[in-house]
Coordinates of C-alpha atoms in Angstrom, one line a residue:
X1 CA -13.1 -37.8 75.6
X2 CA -16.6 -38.1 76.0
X3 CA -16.9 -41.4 74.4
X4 CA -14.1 -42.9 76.6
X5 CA -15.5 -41.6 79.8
X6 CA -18.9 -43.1 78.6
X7 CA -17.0 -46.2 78.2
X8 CA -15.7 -46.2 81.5
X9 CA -18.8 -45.4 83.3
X10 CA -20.7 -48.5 81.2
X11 CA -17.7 -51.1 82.0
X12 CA -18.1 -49.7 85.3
X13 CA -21.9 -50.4 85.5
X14 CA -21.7 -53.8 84.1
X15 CA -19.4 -54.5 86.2
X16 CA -21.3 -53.7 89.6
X17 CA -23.9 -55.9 88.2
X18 CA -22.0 -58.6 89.3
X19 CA -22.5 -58.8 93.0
X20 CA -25.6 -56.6 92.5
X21 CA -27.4 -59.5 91.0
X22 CA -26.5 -62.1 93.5
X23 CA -27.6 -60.0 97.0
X24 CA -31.4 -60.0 95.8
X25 CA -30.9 -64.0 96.4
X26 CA -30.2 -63.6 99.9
X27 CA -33.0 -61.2 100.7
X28 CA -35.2 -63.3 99.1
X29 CA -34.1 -66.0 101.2
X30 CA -33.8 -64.2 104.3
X31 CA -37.6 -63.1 103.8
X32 CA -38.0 -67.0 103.7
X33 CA -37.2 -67.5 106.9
X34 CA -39.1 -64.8 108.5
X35 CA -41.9 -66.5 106.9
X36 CA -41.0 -69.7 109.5
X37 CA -40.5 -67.1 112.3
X38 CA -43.1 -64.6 111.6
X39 CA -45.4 -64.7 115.1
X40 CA -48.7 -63.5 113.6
X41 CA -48.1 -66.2 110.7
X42 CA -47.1 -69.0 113.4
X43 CA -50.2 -68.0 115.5
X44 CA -52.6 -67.8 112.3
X45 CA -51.2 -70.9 110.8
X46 CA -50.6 -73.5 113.8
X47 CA -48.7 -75.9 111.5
X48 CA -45.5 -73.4 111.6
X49 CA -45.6 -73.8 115.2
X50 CA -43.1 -76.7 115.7
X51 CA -39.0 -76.8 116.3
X52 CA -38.3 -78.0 112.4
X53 CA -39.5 -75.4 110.5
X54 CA -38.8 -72.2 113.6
X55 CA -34.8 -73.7 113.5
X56 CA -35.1 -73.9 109.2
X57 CA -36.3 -70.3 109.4
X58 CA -34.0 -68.9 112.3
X59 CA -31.1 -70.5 110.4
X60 CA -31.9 -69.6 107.0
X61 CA -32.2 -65.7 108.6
X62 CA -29.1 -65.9 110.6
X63 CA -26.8 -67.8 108.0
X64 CA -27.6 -64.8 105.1
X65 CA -27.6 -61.9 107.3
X66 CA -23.8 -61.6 107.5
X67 CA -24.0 -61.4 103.5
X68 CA -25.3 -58.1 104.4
X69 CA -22.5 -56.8 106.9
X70 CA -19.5 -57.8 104.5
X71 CA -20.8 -56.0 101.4
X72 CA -16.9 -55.1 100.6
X73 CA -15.9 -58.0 99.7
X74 CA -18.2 -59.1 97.8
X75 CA -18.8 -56.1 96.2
X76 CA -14.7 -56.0 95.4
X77 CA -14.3 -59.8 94.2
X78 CA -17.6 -59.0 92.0
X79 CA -16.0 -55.7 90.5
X80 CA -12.8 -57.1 89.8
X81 CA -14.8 -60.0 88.0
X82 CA -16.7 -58.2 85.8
X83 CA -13.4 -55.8 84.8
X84 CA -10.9 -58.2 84.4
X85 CA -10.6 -58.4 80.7
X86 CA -9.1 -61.7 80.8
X87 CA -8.4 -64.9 83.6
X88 CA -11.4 -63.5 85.6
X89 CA -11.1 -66.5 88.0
X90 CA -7.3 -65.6 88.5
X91 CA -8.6 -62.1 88.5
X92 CA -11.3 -62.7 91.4
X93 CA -9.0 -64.7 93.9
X94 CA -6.4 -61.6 93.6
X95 CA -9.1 -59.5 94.7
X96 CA -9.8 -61.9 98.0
X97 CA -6.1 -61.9 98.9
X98 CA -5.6 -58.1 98.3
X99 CA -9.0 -57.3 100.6
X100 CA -7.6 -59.2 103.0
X101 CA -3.9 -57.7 102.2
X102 CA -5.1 -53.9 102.9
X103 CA -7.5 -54.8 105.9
X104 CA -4.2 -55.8 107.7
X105 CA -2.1 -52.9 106.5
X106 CA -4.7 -50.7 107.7
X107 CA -4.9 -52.2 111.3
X108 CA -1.6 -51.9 111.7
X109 CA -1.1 -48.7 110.4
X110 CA -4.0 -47.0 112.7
X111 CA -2.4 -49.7 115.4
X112 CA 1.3 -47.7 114.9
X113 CA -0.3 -44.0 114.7
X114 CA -2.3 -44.6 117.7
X115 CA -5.8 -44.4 115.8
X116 CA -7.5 -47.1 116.7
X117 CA -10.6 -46.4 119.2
X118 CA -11.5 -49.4 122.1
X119 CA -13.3 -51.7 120.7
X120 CA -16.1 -51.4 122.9
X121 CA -16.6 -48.0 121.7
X122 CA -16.7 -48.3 117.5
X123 CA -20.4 -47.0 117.5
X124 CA -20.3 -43.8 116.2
X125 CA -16.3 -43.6 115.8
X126 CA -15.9 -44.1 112.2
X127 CA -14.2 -47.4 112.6
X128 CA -15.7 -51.0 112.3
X129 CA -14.4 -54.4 112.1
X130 CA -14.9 -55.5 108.7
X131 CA -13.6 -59.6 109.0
X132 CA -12.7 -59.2 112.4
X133 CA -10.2 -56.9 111.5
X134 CA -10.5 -53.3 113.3
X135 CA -10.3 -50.7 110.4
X136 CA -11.8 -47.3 109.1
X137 CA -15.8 -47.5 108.1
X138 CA -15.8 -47.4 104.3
X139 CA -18.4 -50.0 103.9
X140 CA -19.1 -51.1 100.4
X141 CA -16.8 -48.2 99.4
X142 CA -13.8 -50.0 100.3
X143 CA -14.9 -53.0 98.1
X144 CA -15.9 -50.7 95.1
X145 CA -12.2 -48.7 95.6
X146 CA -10.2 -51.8 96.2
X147 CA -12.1 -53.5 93.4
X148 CA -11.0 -51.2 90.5
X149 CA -7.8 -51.5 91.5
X150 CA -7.3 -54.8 91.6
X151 CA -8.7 -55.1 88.0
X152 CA -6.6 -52.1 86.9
X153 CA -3.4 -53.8 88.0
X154 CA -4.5 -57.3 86.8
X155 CA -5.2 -55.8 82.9
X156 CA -2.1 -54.5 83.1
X157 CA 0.6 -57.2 84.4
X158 CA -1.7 -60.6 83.8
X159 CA 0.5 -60.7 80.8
X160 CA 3.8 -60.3 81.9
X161 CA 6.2 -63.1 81.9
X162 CA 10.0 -63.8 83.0
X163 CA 12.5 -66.3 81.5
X164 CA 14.4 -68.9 83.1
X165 CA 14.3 -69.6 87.1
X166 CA 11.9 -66.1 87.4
X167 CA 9.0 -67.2 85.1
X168 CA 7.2 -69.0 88.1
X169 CA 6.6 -65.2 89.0
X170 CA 4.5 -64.2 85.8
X171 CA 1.3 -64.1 85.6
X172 CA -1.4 -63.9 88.1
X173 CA 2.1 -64.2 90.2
X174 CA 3.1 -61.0 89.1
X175 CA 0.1 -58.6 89.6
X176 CA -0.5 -60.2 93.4
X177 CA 3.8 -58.7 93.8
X178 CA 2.8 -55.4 92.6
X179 CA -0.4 -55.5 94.5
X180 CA 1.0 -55.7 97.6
X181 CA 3.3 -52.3 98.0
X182 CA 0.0 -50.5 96.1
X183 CA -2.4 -51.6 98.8
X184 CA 0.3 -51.0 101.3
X185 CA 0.2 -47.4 100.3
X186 CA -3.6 -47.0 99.7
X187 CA -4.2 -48.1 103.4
X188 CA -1.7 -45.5 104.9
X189 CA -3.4 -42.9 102.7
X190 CA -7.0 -43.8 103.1
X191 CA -6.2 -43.9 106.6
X192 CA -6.1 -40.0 106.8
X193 CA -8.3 -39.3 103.4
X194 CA -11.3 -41.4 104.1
X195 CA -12.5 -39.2 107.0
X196 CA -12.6 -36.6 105.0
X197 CA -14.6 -38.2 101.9
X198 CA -16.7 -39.5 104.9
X199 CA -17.8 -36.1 105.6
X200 CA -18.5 -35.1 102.4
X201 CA -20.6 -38.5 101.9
X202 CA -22.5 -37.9 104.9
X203 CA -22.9 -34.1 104.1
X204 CA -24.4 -35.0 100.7
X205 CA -27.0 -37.9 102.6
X206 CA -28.0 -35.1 104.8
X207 CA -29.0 -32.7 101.5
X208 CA -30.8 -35.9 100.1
X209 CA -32.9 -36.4 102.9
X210 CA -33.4 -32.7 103.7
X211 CA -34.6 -32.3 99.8
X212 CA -37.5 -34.6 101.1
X213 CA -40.4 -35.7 98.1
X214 CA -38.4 -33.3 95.6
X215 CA -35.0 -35.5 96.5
X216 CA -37.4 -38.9 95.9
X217 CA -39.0 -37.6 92.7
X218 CA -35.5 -36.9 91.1
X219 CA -34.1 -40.3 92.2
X220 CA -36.9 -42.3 90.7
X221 CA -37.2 -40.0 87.3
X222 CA -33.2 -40.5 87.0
X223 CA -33.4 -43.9 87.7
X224 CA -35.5 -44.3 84.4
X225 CA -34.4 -41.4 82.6
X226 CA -30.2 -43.2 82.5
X227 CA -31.7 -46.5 81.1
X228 CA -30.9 -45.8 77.0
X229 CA -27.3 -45.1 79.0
X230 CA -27.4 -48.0 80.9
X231 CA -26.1 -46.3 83.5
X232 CA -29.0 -46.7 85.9
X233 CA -27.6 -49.2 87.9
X234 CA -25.1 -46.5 89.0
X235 CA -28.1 -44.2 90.2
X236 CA -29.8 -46.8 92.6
X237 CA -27.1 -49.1 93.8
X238 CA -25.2 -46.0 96.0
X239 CA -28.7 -45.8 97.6
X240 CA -29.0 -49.6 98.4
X241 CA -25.9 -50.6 99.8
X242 CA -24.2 -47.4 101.4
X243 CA -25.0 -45.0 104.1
X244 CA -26.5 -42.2 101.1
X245 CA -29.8 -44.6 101.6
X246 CA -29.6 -44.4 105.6
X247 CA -27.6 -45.8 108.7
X248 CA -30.0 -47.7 111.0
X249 CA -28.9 -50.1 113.6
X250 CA -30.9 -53.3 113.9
X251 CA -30.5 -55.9 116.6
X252 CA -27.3 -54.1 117.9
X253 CA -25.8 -54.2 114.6
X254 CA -25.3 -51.5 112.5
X255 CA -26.2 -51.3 108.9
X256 CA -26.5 -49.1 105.5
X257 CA -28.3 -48.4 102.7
X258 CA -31.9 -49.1 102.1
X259 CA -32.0 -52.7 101.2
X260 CA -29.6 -53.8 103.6
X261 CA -31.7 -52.0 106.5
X262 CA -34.5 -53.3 104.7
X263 CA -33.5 -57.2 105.0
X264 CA -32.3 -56.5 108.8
X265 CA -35.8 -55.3 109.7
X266 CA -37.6 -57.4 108.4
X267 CA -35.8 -60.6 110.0
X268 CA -36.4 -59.2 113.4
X269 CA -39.6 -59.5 114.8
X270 CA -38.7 -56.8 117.2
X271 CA -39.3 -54.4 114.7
X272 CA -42.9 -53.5 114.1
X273 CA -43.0 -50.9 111.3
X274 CA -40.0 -50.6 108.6
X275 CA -38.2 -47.5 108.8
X276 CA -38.7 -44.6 106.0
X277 CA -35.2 -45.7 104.0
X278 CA -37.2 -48.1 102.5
X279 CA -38.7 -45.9 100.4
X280 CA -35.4 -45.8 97.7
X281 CA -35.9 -49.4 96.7
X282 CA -39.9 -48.9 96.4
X283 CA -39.1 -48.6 92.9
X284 CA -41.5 -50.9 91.2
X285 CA -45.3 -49.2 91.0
X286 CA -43.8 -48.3 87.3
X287 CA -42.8 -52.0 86.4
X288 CA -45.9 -53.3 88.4
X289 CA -49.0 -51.1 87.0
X290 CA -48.1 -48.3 85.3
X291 CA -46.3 -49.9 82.1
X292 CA -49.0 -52.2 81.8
X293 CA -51.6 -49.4 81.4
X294 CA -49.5 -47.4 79.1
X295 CA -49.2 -50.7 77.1
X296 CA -52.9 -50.6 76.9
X297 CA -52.8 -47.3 75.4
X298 CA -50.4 -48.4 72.7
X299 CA -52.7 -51.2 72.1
X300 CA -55.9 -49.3 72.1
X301 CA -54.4 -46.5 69.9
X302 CA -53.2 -49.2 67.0
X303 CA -54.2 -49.3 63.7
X304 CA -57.2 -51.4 63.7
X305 CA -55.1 -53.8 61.2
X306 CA -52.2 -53.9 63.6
X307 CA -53.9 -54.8 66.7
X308 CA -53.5 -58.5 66.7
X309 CA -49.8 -57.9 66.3
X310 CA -49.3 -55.3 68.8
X311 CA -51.1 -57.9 71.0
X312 CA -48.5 -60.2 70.1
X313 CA -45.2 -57.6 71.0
X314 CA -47.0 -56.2 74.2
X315 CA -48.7 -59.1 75.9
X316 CA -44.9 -60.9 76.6
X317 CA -43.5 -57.7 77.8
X318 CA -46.9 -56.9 79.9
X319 CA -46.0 -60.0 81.9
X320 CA -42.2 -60.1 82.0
X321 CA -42.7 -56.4 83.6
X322 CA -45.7 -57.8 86.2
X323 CA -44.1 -60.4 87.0
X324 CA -40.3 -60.0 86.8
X325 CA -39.5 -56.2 86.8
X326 CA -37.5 -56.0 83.0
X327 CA -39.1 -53.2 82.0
X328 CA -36.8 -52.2 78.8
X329 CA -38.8 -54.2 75.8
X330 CA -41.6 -52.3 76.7
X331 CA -39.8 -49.1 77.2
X332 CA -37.7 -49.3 73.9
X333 CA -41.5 -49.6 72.3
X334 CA -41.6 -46.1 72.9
X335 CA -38.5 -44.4 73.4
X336 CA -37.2 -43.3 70.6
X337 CA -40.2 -43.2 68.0
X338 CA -41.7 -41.1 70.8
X339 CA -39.4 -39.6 73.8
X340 CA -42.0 -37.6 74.9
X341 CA -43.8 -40.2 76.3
X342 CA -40.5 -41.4 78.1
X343 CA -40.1 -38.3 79.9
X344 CA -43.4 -38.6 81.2
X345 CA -43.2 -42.1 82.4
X346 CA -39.5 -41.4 84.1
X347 CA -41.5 -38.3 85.6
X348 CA -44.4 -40.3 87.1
X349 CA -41.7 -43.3 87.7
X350 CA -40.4 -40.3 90.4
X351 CA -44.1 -39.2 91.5
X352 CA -45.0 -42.7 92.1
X353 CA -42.6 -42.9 94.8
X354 CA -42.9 -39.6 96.1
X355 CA -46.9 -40.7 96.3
X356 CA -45.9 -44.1 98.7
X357 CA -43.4 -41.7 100.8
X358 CA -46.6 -39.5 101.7
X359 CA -48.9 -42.1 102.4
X360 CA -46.4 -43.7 104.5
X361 CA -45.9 -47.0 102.8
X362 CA -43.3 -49.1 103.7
X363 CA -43.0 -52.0 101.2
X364 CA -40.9 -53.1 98.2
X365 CA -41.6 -54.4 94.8
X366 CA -38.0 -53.6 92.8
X367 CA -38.3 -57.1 90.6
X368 CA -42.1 -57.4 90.0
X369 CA -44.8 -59.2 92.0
X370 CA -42.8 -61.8 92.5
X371 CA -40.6 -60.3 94.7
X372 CA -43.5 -58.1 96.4
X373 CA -45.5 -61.1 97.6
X374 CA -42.0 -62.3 99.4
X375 CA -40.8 -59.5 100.3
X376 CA -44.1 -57.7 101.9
X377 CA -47.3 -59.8 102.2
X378 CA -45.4 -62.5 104.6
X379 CA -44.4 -59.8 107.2
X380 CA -48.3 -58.7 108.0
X381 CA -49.7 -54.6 106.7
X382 CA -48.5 -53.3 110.2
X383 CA -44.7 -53.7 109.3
X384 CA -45.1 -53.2 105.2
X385 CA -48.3 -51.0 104.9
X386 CA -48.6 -52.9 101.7
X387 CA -52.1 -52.3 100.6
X388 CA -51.0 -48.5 100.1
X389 CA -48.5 -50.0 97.5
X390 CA -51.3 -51.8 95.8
X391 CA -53.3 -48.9 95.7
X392 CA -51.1 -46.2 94.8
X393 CA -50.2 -48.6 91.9
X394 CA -53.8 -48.6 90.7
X395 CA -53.9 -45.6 90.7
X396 CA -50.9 -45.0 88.5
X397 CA -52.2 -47.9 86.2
X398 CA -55.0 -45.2 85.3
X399 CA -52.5 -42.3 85.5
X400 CA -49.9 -44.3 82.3
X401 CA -53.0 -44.9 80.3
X402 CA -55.2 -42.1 80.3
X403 CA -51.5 -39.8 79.9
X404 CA -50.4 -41.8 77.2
X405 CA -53.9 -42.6 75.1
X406 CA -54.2 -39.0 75.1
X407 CA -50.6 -37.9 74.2
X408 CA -50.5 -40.6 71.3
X409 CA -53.6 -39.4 69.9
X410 CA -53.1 -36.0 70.3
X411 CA -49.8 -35.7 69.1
X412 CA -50.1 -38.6 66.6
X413 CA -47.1 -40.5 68.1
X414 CA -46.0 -43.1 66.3
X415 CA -45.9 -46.0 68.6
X416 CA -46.1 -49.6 68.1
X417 CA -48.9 -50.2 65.6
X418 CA -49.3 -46.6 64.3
X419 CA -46.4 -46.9 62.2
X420 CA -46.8 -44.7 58.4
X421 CA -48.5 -46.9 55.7
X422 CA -45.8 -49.3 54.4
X423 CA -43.8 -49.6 57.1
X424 CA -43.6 -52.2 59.1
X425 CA -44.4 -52.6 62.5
X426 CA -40.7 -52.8 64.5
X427 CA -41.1 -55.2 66.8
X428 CA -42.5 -59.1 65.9
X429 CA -43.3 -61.7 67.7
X430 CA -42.0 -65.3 68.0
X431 CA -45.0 -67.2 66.3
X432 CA -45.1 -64.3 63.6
X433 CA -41.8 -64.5 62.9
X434 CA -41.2 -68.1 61.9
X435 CA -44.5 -67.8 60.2
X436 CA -43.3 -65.0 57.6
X437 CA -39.0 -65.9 57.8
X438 CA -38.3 -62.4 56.3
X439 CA -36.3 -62.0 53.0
X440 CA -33.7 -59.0 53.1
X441 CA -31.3 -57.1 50.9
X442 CA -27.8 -56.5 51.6
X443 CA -25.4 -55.1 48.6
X444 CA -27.9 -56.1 46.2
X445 CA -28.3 -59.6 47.0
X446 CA -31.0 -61.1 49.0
X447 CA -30.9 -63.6 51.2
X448 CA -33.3 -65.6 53.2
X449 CA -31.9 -66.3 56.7
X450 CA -33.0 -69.8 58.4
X451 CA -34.8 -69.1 61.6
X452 CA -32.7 -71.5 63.6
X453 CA -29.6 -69.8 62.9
X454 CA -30.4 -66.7 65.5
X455 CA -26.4 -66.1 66.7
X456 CA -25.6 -65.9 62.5
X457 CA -28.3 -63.3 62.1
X458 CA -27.0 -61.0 65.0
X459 CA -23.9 -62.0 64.0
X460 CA -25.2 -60.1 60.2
X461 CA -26.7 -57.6 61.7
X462 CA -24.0 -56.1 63.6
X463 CA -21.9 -55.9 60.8
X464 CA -20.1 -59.0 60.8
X465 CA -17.8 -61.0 63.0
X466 CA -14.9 -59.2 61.8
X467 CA -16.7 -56.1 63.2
X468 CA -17.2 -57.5 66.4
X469 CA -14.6 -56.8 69.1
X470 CA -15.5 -57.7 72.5
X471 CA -19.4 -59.7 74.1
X472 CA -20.8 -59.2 77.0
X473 CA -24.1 -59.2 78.6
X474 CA -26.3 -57.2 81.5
X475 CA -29.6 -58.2 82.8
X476 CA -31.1 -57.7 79.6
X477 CA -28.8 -56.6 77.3
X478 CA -25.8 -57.9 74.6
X479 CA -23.2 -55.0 75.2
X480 CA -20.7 -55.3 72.6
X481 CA -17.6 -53.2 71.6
X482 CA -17.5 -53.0 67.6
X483 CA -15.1 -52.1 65.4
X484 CA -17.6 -49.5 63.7
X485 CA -20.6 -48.8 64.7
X486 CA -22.2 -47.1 62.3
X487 CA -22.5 -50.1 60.0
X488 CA -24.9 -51.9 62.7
X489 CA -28.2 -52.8 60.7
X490 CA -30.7 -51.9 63.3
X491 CA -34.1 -52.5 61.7
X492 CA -32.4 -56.2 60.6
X493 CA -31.7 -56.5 64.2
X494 CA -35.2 -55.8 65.9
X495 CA -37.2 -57.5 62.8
X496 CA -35.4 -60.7 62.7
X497 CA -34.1 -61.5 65.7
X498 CA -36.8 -59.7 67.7
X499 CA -34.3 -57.4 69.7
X500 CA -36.4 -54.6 71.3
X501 CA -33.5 -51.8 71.2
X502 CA -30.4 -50.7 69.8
X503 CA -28.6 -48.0 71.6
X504 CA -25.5 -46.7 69.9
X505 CA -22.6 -44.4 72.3
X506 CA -19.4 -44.7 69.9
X507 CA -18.3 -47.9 70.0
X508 CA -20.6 -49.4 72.0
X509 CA -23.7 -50.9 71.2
X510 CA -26.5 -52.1 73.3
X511 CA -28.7 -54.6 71.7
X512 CA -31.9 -55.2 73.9
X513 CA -33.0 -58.9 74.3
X514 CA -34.5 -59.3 77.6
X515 CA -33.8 -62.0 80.3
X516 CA -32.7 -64.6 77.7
X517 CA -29.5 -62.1 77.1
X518 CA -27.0 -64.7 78.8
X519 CA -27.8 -67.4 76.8
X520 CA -27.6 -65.6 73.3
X521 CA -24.6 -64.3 74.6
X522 CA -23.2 -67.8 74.8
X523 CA -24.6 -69.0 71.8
X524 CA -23.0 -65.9 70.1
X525 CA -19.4 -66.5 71.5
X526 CA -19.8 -70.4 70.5
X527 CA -20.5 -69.3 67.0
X528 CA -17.7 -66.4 66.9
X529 CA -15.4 -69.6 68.9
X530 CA -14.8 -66.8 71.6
X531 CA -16.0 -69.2 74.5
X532 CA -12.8 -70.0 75.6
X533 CA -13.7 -68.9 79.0
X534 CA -10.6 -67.3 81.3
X535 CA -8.1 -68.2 78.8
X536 CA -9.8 -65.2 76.1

């Protein structure tokens, strides 16, 4: 039972990565246009002050903004996406017609019973109008809700056909019939339920933000702490896109969660400092600084024999964490050969927030430096209070390196480049790697494997095709469903094609590649011929 729910919870996860990845865009290009509308930039630099680039910047703002306020149906195309086990494109339009399906049944519903409030009076009633359409509040909830049962119903009847004049109604057909009574019923219900669950969500935002620093320090050590789960994405996202991160209302409009509130501010120059909600996606001191000193640690610690190597591994994953926020090859240097050390870091992951919520900071850095020079430096230190953000992450740069030089040492951790005599180090770098071309033994034969066949290595080391039951991919990791697990050669894995993890949770295996993940995953389903695309 607990492998199943496990299973659940990661499909789930993965699957509210899908929308999840694509909102960052819009902010990104929303703090884009403030750049073109900013007044203290236009009065510093006089060259922003003409009609071109203030309409480009107004329009930019005011075309993603909306992306913002219809979070459910994006967030319920996206989840029924990344569930549908097969015809995802089938899967997806479903979705848009059954959103729009229980929106209507809703209104009409509420419209019969008498529920509905004047329109000029939905602040504060519980009600919205989500596409125009006058319904209950449930923000992304509705998309998340409607979502999974969309792809429930879809993986259940996207197979069912019918003989003679009826087999027009199969398919995709056939799961949009028996959507229609199910949503039917679900809006009638939700009708007189959601008000309840409504409470209970706002009860539980109100102990959050009574909890205070404590509340922030267990959100950010969780928030690490889930990653050999992968079920971190399940920690931060509630917090981002729904009311438990804060309810502000920005230009007359009203708006949830801490990046969404986030976005909203910082496109209206009306707003002079950001409001304290920001402080649940200030979630990148960790990726930023304090990784990179506790890679210094490792490095400095190393076997003097193993230095130049550990240079090799590190340096990469130094500057994919700086610069893009993908924290895990560095974190899978360390997390199982010492877990110690990843208890502290998810522990000062949670104080470095805690530290920015008492200095007042107000900025953002969730993807890397990248994203903290868009998101922050543009809007002036007034709004962001970004040089607190800078400095608290020096400081934590010391904090990771003095903690973890004198943990390793002290307690003789074995960490990349202190392995025992005769092992090797784990993790290898490109140029290493096709210098060496590594000779292994399986059932007593050894083989060399050709270092330009990388999907028939993985493709080895996971046991075999045969073994292999279902691909997919995350941000950074392969996430495949095998037939048994236990058969998964991990060390062939990380040593010859440089995977920085394996995480095992009954059938499922994580493999750990990093940003290039989609395209191995590609590769890997060409090679299995599994890339068949909706058809599969």
């Amino acid at each position: 039972m607990k492998a199943k729910v496990m299973d659940i919870m990661q499909k789930f996860s993965k699957a509210m990565f899908v929308p999840v990845l694509i909102l960052p865009i819009a902010g990104i290009l929303i703090a884009i246009g403030n750049v073109f509308t900013n007044p203290r930039l236009i009065e510093r630099f006089s060259f922003l002050d003409n009609p071109i680039t203030m309409g480009f910047g107004s329009i930019l703002s005011a075309s993603l903004l909306p992306v913002l306020t219809n979070l459910g149906v994006i967030f319920c195309v996206g989840i029924t996406l990344g569930l549908a086990n097969k015809k995802k494109a089938e899967a997806a339009f479903t979705a848009l017609l059954g959103y729009l399906v229980f929106l209507y049944a809703m209104n009409k519903f509420m419209e019969l019973r008498g529920m509905l409030v004047d329109p000029e009076q939905l602040q504060g009633s519980g009600q919205a109008l989500v596409l125009g359409v006058q319904v209950l509040d449930m923000g992304v909830f509705l998309g998340i809700i409607l979502g999974i049962v969309v792809a429930l119903i879809h993986n259940r009847f996207i197979d069912t056909t019918f003989n003679n004049a009826f087999q027009v109604y199969g398919g995709a057909r056939f799961v949009f019939i028996v959507l229609i009574p199910v949503l039917v019923v679900f809006a009638i219900l939700l009708s007189f339920i959601w008000p309840v669950i409504q409470q209970g969500i706002d009860a539980l935002g109100g102990i959050i933000q009574t909890t205070g620093n404590f509340g922030i320090f267990l959100y950010g050590s969780l928030e690490r702490l889930l990653i050999p789960t992968g079920l971190h994405h399940l920690i931060y996202t509630p917090f981002l896109y729904t009311s438990l991160g804060g309810v502000a209302e920005v230009g007359g409009q009203v708006f949830e969660g801490a990046r969404n509130i986030y976005f909203a501010e910082i496109a209206d120059p009306a707003i002079k400092v950001l409001s304290q909600s920001v402080i649940w996606d200030a979630r990148g001191i960790s990726k930023m600084f304090g990784l990179i000193g506790a890679c210094l640690a490792m490095y400095q610690t190393a076997k003097p024999e193993n230095k130049l190597k550990v240079k090799a591994i590190l340096i990469p994953a130094v500057v994919t964490s700086f610069v893009a926020g993908v924290t895990e090859p560095i974190e899978f240097s360390f997390m199982f050969v010492a877990p110690v050390l990843f208890v502290i870091h998810s522990a000062l992951s949670g104080l470095s927030m805690v530290a920015l919520n008492v200095l007042g900071s107000r900025a953002i850095g969730p993807n890397g430096f990248i994203d903290f020079l868009l998101y922050n430096v543009p809007l002036g230190v007034e709004k962001t209070r970004w040089p607190i953000y800078i400095g608290v992450g020096i400081a934590f740069f010391f904090i990771y390196y003095f903690t973890f030089r004198f943990l390793i040492s002290k307690l003789n951790l074995k960490t990349v480049g202190r392995e025992d005599s005769g092992k090797e180090t784990k993790l290898y770098s490109k140029k290493e790697y096709n210098e060496k071309k590594k000779t292994f033994s399986k059932g007593g034969v050894t083989e060399v494997i050709p270092e330009d066949e990388f999907s028939k290595e993985i493709v080895v080391g996971l046991g075999g095709a045969e073994n292999i039951k279902t691909i997919d991919n995350c941000y950074t990791r392969l996430r495949l469903k095998l037939t048994d697990p236990a058969i998964v050669n991990e060390e062939y894995l990380k040593e010859v094609t440089q995977a920085k993890g394996v995480i095992r949770n009954g059938e499922n295996v994580h493999v750990v590649y990093g940003l290039t993940v989609p395209k191995i995953r590609e590769k890997l389903e060409k090679y299995l011929g599994r890339d068949k695309g909706d058809e599969e």
